[in-house]
Short mmCIF file of C-alpha atoms in Angstrom, two decimals:
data_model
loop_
_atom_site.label_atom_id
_atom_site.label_comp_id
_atom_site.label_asym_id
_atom_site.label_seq_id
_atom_site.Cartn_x
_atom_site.Cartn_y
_atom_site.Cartn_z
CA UNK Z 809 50.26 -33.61 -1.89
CA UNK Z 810 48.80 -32.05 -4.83
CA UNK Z 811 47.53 -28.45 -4.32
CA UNK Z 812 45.24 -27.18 -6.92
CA UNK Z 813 44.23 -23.31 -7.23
CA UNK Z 814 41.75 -21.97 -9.41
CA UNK Z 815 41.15 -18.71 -10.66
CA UNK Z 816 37.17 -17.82 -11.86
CA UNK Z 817 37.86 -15.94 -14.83
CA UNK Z 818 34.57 -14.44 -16.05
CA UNK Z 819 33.29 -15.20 -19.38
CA UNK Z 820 33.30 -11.29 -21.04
CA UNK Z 821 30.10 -12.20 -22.50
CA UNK Z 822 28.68 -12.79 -18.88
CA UNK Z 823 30.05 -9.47 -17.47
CA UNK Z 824 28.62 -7.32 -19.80
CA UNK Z 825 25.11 -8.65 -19.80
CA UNK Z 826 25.17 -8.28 -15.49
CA UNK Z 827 26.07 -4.96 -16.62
CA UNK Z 828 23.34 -4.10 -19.25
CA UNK Z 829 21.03 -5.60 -16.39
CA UNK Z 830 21.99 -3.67 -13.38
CA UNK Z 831 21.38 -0.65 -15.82
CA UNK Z 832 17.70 -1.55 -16.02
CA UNK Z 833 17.34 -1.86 -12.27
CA UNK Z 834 15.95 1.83 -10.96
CA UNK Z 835 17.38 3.77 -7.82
CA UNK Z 836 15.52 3.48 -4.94
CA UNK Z 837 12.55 5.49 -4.36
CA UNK Z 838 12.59 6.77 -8.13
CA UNK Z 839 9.24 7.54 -9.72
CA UNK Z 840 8.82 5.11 -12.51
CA UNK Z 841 6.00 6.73 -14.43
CA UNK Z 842 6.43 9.72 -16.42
CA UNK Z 843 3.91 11.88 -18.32
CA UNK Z 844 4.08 13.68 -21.29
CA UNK Z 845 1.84 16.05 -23.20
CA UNK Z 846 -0.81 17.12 -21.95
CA UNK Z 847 -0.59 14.80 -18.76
CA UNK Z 848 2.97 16.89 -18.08
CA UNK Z 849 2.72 18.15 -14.45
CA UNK Z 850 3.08 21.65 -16.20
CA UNK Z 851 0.78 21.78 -19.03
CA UNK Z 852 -1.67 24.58 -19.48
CA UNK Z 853 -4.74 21.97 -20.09
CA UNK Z 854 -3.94 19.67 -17.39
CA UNK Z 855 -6.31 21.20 -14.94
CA UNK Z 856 -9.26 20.75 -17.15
CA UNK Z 857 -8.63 17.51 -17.89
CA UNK Z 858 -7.58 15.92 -14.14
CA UNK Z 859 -10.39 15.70 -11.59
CA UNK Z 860 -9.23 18.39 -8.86
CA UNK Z 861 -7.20 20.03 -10.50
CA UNK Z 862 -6.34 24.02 -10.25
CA UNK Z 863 -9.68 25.89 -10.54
CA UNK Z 864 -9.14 29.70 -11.98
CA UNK Z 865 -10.83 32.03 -10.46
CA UNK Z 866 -13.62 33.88 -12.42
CA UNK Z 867 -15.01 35.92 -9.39
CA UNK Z 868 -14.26 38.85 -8.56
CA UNK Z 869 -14.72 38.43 -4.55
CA UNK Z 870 -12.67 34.80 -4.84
CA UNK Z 871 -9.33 37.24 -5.99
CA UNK Z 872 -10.13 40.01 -3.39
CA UNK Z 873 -9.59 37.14 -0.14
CA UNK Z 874 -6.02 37.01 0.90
CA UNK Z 875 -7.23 33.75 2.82
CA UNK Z 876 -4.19 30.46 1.49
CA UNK Z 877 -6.87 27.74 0.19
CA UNK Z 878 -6.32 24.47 2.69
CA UNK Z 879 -3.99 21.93 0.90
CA UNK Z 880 -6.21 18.65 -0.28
CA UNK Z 881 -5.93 16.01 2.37
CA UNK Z 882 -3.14 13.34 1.17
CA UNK Z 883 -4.23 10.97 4.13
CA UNK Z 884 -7.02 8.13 3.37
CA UNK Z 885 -9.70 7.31 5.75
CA UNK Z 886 -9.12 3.97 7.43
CA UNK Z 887 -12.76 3.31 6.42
CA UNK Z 888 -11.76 3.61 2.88
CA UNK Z 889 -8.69 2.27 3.83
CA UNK Z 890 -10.80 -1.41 5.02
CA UNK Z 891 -12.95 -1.20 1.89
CA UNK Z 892 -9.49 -1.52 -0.29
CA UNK Z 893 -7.47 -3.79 1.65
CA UNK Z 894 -10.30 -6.02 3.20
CA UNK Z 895 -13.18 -5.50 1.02
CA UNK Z 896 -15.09 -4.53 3.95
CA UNK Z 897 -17.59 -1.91 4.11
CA UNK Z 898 -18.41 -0.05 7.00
CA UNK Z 899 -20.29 2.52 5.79
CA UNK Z 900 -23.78 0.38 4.59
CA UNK Z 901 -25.56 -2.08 6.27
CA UNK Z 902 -25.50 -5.47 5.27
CA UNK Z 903 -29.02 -6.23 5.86
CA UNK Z 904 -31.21 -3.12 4.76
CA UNK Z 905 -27.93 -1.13 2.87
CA UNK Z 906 -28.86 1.77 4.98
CA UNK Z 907 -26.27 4.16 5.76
CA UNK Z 908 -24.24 3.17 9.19
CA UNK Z 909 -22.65 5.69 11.24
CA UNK Z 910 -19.56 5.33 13.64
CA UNK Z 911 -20.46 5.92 16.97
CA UNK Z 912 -17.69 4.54 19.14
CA UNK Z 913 -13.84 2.99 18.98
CA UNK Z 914 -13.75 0.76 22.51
CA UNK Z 915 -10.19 0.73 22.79
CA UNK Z 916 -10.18 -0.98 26.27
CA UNK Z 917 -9.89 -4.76 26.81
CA UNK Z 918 -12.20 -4.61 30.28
CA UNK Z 919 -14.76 -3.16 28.01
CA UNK Z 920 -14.50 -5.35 25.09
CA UNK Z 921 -14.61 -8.23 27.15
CA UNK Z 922 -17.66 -7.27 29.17
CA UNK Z 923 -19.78 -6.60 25.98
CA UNK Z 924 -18.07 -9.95 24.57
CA UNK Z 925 -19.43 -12.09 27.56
CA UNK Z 926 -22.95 -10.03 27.45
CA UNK Z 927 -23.25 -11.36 24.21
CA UNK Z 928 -22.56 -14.87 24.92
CA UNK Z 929 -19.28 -14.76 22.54
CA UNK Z 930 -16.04 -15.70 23.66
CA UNK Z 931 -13.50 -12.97 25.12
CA UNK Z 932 -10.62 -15.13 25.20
CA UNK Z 933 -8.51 -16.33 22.19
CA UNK Z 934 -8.30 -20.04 20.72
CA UNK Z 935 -5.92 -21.70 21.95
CA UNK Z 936 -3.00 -22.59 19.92
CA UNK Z 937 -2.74 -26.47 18.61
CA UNK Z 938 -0.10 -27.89 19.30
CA UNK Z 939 2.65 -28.61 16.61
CA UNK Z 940 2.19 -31.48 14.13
CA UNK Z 941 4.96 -33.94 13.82
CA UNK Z 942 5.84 -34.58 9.99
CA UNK Z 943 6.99 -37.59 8.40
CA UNK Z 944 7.66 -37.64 4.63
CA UNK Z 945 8.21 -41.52 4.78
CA UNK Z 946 5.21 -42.40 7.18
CA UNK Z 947 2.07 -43.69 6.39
CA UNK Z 948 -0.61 -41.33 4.79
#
């Protein structure tokens, strides 16, 4: 009986390049883009250069209110949300690109399915084929 035991003795070369390339890999939820100059999150000029950015204010009423200004909304409409993911737009008509308005969210399968059979559509799913047998060495 012949017993044979090997030992995996890594090739130096190999070791130090997993090395250089675990360097490169960032921590988790580390913000890869950094700014500089004027784009600095602390520059003087950034405000007049970035869209919304800190006004100053030149009036003499705007320094007298002791009112906090409301933070800027960091959530997205899900209108604007379905224009980006789905490309579809809500907001316009298709037909006359008139401006639509949101009048109800029917939330309630009863209801959906009543309006669904009033307008002659379907209110139940498709149903599901069933599964397709495959064969690599069959005929085609």
């Amino acid at each position: 009986m012949l017993l044979l035991i090997l030992y995996y003795r890594p090739d130096p070369f190999v070791l130090e390049f997993m090395q250089r390339l675990a360097a490169l890999v960032p921590r988790p939820r580390l913000n890869l883009i950094r700014f500089h100059g004027i784009l600095a999150p602390n520059a003087k000029l950034r405000s007049e250069i970035i869209p919304g950015g800190k006004k100053s204010k030149s009036n003499v009423s705007d320094t007298a209110d002791d009112a906090p200004p409301f933070p800027a909304s960091v959530r997205i409409s899900w209108v604007r949300l379905l224009k980006r993911v789905f490309d579809i737009d809500i907001e316009h008509c298709p037909q006359c690109d008139g401006k639509m308005k949101i009048i109800a969210a029917i939330l309630e399968s009863s209801v959906i399915t009543k309006i669904l059979d009033h307008l002659g559509l379907s209110s139940r799913a498709p149903p599901k084929a069933p599964a397709q047998i495959f064969d690599p060495f069959g005929p085609t």
